[in-house]
Coordinates of C-alpha atoms in Angstrom, one line a residue:
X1 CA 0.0 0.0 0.0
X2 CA 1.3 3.3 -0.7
X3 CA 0.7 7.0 -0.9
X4 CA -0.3 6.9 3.0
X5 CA -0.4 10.3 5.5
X6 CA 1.3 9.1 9.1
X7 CA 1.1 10.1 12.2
X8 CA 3.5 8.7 14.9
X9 CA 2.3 9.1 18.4
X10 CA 1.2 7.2 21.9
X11 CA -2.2 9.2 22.2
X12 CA -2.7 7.9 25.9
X13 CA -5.4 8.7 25.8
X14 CA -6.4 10.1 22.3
X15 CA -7.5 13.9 23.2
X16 CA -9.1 16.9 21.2
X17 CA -5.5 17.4 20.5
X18 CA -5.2 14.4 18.5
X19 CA -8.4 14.7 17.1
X20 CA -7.4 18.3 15.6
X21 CA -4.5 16.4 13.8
X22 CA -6.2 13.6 12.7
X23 CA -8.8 16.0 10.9
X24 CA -6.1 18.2 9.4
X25 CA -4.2 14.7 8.3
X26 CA -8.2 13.6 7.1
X27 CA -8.4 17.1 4.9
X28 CA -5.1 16.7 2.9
X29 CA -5.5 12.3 2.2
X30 CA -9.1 13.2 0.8
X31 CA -7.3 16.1 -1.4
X32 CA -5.0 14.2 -2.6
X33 CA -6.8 10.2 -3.1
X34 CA -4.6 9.0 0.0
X35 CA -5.2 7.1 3.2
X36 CA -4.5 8.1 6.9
X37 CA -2.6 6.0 9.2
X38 CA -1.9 6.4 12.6
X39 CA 1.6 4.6 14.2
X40 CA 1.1 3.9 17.7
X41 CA 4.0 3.0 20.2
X42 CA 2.7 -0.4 22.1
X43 CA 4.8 -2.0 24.9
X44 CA 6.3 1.3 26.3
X45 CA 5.4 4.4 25.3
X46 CA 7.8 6.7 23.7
X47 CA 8.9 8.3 27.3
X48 CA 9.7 5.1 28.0
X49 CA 7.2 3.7 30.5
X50 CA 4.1 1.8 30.7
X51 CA 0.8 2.4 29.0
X52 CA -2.6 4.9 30.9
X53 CA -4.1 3.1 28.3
X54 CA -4.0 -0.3 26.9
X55 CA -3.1 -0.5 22.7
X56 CA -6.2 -2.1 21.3
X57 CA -7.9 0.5 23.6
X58 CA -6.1 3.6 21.8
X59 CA -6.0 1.6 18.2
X60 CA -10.4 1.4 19.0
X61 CA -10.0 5.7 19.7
X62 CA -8.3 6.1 17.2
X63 CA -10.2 4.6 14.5
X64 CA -13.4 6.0 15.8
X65 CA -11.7 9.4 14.5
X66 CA -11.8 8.6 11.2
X67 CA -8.1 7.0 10.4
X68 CA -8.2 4.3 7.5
X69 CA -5.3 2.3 9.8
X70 CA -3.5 1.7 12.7
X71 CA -0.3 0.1 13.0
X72 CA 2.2 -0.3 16.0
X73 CA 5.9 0.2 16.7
X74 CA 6.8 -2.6 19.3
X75 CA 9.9 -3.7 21.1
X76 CA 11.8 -0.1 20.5
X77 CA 11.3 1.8 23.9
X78 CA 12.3 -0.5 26.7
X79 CA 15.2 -0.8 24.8
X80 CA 16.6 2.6 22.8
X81 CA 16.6 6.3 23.3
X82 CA 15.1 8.4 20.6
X83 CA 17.6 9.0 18.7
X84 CA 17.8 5.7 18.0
X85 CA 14.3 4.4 17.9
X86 CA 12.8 7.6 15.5
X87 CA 15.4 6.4 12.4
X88 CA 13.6 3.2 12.7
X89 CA 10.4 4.1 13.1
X90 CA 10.9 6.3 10.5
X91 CA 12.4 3.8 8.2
X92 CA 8.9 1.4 8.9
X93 CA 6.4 4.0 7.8
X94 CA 8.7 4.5 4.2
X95 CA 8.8 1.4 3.4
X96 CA 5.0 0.6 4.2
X97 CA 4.5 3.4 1.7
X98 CA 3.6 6.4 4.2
X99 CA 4.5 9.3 1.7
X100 CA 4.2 12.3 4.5
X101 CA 4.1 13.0 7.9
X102 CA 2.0 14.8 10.1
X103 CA 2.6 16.5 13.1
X104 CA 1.5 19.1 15.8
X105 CA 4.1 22.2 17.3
X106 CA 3.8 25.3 18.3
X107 CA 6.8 26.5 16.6
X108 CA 6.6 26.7 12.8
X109 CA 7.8 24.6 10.2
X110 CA 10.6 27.5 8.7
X111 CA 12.1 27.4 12.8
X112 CA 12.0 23.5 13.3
X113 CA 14.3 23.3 10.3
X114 CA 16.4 26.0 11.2
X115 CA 17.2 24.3 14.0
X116 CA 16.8 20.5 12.5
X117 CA 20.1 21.8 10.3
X118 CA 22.6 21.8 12.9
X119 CA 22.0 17.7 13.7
X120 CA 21.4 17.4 10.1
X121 CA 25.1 18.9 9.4
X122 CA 26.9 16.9 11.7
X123 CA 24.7 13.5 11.1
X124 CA 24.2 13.0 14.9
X125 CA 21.1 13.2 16.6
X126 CA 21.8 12.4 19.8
X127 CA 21.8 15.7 22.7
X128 CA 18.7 17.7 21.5
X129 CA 19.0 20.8 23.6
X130 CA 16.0 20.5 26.4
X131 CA 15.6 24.2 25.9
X132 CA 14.2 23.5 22.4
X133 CA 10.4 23.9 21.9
X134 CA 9.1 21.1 20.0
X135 CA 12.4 19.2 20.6
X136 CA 10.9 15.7 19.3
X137 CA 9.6 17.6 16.3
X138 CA 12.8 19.0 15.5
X139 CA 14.3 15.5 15.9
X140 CA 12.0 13.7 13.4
X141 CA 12.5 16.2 10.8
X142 CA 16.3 16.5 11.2
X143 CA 16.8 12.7 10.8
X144 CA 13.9 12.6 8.3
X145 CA 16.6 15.2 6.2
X146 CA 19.1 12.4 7.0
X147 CA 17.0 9.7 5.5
X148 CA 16.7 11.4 2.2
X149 CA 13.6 13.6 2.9
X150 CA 11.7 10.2 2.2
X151 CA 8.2 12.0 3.7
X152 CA 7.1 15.3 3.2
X153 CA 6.5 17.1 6.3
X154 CA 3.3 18.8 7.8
X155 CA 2.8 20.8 11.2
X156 CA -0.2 21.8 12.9
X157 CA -0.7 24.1 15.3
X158 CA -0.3 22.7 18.7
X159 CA -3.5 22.8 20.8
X160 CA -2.8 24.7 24.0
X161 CA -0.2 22.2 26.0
X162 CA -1.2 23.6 29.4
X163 CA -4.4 21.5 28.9
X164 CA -4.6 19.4 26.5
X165 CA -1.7 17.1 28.3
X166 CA -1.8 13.5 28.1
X167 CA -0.3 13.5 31.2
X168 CA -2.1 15.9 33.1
X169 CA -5.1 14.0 32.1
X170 CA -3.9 11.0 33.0
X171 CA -3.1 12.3 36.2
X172 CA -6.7 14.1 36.6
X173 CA -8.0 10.6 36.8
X174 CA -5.4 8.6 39.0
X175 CA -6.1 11.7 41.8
X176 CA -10.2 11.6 41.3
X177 CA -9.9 7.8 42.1
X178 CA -10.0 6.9 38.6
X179 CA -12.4 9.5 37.5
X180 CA -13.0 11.0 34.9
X181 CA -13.9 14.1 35.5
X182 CA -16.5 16.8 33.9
X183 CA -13.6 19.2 33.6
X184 CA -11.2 16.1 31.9
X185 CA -14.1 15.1 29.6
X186 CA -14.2 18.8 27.8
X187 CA -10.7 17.4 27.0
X188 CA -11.2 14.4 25.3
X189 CA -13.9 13.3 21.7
X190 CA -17.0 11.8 23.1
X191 CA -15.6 8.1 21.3
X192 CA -12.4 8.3 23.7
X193 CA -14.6 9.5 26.9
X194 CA -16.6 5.8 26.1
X195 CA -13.7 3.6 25.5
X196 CA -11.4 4.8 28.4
X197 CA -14.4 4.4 30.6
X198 CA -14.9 1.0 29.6
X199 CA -11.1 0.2 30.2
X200 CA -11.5 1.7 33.7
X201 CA -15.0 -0.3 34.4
X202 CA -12.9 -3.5 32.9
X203 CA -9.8 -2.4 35.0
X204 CA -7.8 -2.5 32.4
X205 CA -6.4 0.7 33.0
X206 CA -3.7 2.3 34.4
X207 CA -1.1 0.0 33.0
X208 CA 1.5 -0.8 35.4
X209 CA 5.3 -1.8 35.7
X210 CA 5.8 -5.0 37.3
X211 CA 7.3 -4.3 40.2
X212 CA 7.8 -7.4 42.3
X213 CA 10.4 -8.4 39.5
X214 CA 12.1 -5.0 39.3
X215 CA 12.7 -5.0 43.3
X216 CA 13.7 -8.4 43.3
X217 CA 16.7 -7.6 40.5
X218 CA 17.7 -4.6 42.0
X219 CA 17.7 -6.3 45.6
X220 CA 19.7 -9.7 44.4
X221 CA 21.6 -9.2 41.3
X222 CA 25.3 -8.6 41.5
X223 CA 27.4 -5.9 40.7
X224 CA 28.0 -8.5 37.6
X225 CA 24.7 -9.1 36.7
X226 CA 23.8 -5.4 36.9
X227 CA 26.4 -4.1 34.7
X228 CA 25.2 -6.7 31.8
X229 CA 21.8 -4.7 32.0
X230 CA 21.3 -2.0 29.3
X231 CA 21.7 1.9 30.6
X232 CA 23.1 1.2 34.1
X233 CA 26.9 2.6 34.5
X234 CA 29.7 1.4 37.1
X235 CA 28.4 4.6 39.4
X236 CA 24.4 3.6 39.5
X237 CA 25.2 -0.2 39.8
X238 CA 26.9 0.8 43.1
X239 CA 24.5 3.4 44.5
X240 CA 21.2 0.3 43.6
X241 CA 23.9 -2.0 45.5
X242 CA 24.5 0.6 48.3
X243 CA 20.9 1.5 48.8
X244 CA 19.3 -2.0 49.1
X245 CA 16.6 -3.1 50.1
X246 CA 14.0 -2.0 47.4
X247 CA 10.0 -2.5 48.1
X248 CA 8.4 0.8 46.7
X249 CA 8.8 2.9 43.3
X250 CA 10.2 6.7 45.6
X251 CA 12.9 4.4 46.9
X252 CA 13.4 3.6 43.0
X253 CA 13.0 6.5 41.6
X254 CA 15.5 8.7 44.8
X255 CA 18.5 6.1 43.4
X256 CA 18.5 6.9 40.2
X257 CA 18.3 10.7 40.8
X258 CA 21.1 10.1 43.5
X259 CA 22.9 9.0 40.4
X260 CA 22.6 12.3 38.0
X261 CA 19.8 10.2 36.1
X262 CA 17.3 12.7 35.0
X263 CA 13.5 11.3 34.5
X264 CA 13.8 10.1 31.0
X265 CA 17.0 8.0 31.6
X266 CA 15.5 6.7 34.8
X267 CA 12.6 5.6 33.1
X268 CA 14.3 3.8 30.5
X269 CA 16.8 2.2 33.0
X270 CA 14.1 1.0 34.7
X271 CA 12.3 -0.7 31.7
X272 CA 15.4 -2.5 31.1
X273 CA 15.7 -3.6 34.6
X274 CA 11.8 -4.9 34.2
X275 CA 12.5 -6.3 30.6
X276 CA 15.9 -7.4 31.8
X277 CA 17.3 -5.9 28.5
X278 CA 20.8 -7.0 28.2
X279 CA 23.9 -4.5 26.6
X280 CA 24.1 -6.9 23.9
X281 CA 20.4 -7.0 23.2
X282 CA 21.0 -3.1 22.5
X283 CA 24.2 -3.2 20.4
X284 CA 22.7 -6.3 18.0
X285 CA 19.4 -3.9 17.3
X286 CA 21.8 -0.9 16.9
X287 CA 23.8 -3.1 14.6
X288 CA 21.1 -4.8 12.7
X289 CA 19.6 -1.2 11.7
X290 CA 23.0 0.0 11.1
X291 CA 23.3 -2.7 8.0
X292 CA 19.8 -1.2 6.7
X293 CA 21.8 2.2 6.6
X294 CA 19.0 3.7 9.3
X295 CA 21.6 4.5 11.9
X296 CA 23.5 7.5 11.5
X297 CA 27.8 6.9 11.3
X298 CA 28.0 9.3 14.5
X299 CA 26.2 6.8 16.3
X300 CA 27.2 3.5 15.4
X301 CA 28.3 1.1 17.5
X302 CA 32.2 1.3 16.5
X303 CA 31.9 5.1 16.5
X304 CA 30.9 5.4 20.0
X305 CA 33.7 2.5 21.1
X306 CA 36.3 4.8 19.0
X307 CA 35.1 7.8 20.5
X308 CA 36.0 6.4 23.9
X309 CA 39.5 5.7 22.6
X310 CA 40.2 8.9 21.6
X311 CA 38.9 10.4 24.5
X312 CA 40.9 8.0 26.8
X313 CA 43.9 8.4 24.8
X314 CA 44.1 12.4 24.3
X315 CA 46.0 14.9 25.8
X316 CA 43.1 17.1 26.1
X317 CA 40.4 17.7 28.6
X318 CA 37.4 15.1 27.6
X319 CA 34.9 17.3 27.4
X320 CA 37.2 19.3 24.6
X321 CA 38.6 15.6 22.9
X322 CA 34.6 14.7 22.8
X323 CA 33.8 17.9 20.8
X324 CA 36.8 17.3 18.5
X325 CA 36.3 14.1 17.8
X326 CA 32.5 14.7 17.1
X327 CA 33.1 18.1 14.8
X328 CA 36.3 17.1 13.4
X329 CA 35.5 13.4 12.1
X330 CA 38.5 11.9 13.4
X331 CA 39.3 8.0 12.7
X332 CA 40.9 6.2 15.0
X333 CA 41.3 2.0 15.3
X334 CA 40.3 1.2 18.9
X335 CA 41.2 -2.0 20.2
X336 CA 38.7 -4.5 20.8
X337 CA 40.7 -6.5 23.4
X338 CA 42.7 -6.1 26.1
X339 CA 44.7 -7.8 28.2
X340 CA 44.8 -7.0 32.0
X341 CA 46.8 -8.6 34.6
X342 CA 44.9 -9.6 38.0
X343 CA 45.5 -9.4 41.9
X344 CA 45.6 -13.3 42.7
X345 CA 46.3 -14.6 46.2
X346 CA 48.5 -17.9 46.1
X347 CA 45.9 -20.1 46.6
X348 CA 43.6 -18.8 44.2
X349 CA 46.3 -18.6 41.3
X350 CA 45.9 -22.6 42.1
X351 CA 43.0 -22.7 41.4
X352 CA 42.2 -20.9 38.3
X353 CA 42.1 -22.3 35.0
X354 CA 42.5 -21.4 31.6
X355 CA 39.2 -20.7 29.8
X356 CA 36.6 -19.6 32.6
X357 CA 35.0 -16.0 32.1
X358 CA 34.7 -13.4 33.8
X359 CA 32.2 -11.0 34.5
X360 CA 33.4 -7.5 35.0
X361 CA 32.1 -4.9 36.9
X362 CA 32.9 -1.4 39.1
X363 CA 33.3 -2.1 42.4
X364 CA 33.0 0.3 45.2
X365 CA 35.9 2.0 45.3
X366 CA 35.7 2.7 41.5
X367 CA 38.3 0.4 40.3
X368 CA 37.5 -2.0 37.3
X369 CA 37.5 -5.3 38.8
X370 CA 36.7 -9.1 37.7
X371 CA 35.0 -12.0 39.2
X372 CA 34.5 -15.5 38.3
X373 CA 34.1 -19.2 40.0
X374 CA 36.6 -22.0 39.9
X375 CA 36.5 -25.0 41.7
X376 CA 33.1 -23.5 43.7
X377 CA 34.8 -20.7 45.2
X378 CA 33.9 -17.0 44.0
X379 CA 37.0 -15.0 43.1
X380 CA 36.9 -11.2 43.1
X381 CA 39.5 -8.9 41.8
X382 CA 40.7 -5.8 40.3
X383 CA 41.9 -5.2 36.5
X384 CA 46.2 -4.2 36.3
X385 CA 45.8 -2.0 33.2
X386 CA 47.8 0.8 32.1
X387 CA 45.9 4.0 33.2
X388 CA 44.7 5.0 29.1
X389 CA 43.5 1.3 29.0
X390 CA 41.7 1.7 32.4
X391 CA 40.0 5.0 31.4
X392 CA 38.9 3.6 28.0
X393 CA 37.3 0.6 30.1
X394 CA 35.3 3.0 32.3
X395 CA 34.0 5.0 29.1
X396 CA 33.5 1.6 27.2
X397 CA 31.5 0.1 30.6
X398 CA 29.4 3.8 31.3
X399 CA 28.4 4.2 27.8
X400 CA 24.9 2.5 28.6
X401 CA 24.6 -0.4 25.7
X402 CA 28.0 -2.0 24.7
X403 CA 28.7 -5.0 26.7
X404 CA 32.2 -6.0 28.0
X405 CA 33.1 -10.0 28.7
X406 CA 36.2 -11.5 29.9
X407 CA 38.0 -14.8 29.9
X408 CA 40.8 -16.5 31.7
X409 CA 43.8 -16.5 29.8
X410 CA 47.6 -18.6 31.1
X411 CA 50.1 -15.8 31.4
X412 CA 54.0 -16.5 31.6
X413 CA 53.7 -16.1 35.0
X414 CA 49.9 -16.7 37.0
X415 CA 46.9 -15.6 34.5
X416 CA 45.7 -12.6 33.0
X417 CA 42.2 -12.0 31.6
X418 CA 40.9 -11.3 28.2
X419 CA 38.6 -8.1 27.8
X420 CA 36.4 -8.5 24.6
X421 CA 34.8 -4.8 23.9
X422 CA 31.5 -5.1 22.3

């Protein structure tokens, strides 16, 4: 099917908002003999947390609007940050035909790509200023641009954001006792006011994390097993281990802001701590999009590991070896493996073997350190690496998605072990 008009959105719930939009996106596909189709995020919603409202719920609003489709974008937000997960949703709605794109902002289309041109320029999309207005806009048309201007672009004037909130609506019914309210229903299309009280009388709504399995992973894993999850660094994997025991979300939610996470990042640490989404997981969907040609060079997998190289390795401050390596293109061949010596006691140099691996981790003192288990007994040590190596490590083990593994290797004298980057 082609010559399709998309909109991308979560539209929990679908308000008057939405409905403006879908009308405007209505207008043009009967001007010009084409259908309207509506993209909606199911799983985790684009912020990266669970669902008000349940998807067929939102697909059934929806629809009663007047769209000619619905069609979902699964498995992307529990696991990638926008600026990974718009090139690929992006890249869907092209190749099912979607020809252009609508939107709301307040800003108009002239500023969002005046400001799209800088990201554009430099092919990275990752750092959108918070100060922008219409910030997500400015990202989907930037890498849009990047993409080859695949979809021809459309704004509509934002509805007034101070009410028409998804969130503050959402919230207007959680503190009226799952109410919704005369003032809430001026808010919302008479088809959305029915379904989302059906999903209430049906309790199907709010969705909810499951918690009982986030507590018990943030109360049991090790500092191992924590630093294979996606988005948690060597710093946050010791304040979870230092704050234990978890049983409510504030106690959740204080560690993460203890540990410089802002709400976004916390909310998508914590899907992956719920989904137990693994580094790897990450990297091999970066990866696999990267072959399609949807990911950006700046932020492929090897350019991020080469960053951290050059970072490690210059002479310069790393904020200022960042910007240059970032503005000036600079290639560099980062190695993939290291070998780092370890702090044995005599009897556990007896007992080590060739072969085991290792998981490695930042322990509590913030020294890159290994453990494994040989003959039944756990074995804990740090990493003797020179101090470039050691820095490259941390950046490597911070940057939120590309694992690190280790393996026993026989060294002329004792063992050493293998680090395999990525």
């Amino acid at each position: 099917m082609f010559n399709l008009i998309g909109i991308s959105a979560d539209f929990d719930p679908v308000h008057k908002g939405h409905e403006k939009l879908i009308k405007e996106a209505r207008k043009l596909a009967d001007k010009e003999d084409k259908k309207v189709v509506v993209y909606l995020n199911k799983g985790f919603s684009a912020n990266h947390g669970p669902f008000f409202v349940d998807f067929n719920a939102r697909r059934e609003m929806a629809l009663a609007l007047g769209v000619d489709d619905v069609k979902s974008f699964e498995g992307l937000h529990h696991r990638l940050v926008l600026s990974y997960s718009v090139p690929i949703r992006l890249k869907q709605m092209i190749d099912d035909g979607v020809t252009d794109y609508m939107t709301s902002a307040s800003i108009s289309l002239d500023e969002i790509k005046s400001k799209a041109q800088k990201f554009i320029d430099e092919g990275n999309f990752v750092g959108m200023p918070k100060h922008y207005t219409n910030r997500n806009e400015i990202r989907w048309y930037a890498i849009n641009e990047f993409l080859g201007s695949k979809l021809n672009y459309h704004i509509v004037k934002e509805f007034d954001k101070s009410k028409y909130s998804g969130r503050l609506i959402r919230q207007s019914i959680i503190d009226n006792e799952m109410t919704i309210t005369e003032e809430v229903k001026k808010l919302l299309p008479e088809t959305s006011v029915e379904i989302l009280q059906k999903e209430i009388d049906e309790k199907r709504t709010p969705g909810q994390r499951n918690w009982p399995e986030i507590y018990k992973r943030m109360n049991t894993y090790s500092r191992g097993n924590l630093e294979k999850i996606a988005y948690l660094n060597g710093n946050t994997i010791n304040e979870i281990i230092k704050r234990r025991v978890y049983r409510d979300p504030e106690s959740i939610w204080a560690v993460f802001r203890r540990s410089n996470y802002g709400p976004v990042m916390t909310r998508l640490a914590v899907s992956a701590i719920e989904m137990e989404v693994s580094k790897k997981e990450v990297m091999d969907l970066m990866k696999h999009y990267e072959s399609e040609g949807v990911i950006p060079d700046n932020q492929k997998v090897q350019r991020v590991i080469d960053r951290a190289w050059y970072v490690a390795s210059s002479s310069l401050d790393s904020r200022e070896a960042n910007d240059k390596f970032r503005s000036e293109n600079i290639n560099v061949n980062a190695p993939l493996t290291l070998e780092a010596g370890l702090n044995l006691t005599k009897f556990e140099t007896k007992i080590t073997r060739e072969g085991i691996n290792t998981d490695l981790y930042v322990d509590k003192n913030g020294k890159v350190s290994v453990q494994f288990k040989s003959e039944g007994k756990k074995i804990k040590t740090n990493l003797r690496l020179p101090a470039v190596e050691v820095t490259y490590l941390r950046y490597i083990m911070d940057s939120h998605f590309i694992p690190v593994s280790g393996c026993i290797k026989k060294a002329k004298k004792g063992f050493k072990v293998k680090v395999v980057i990525g």
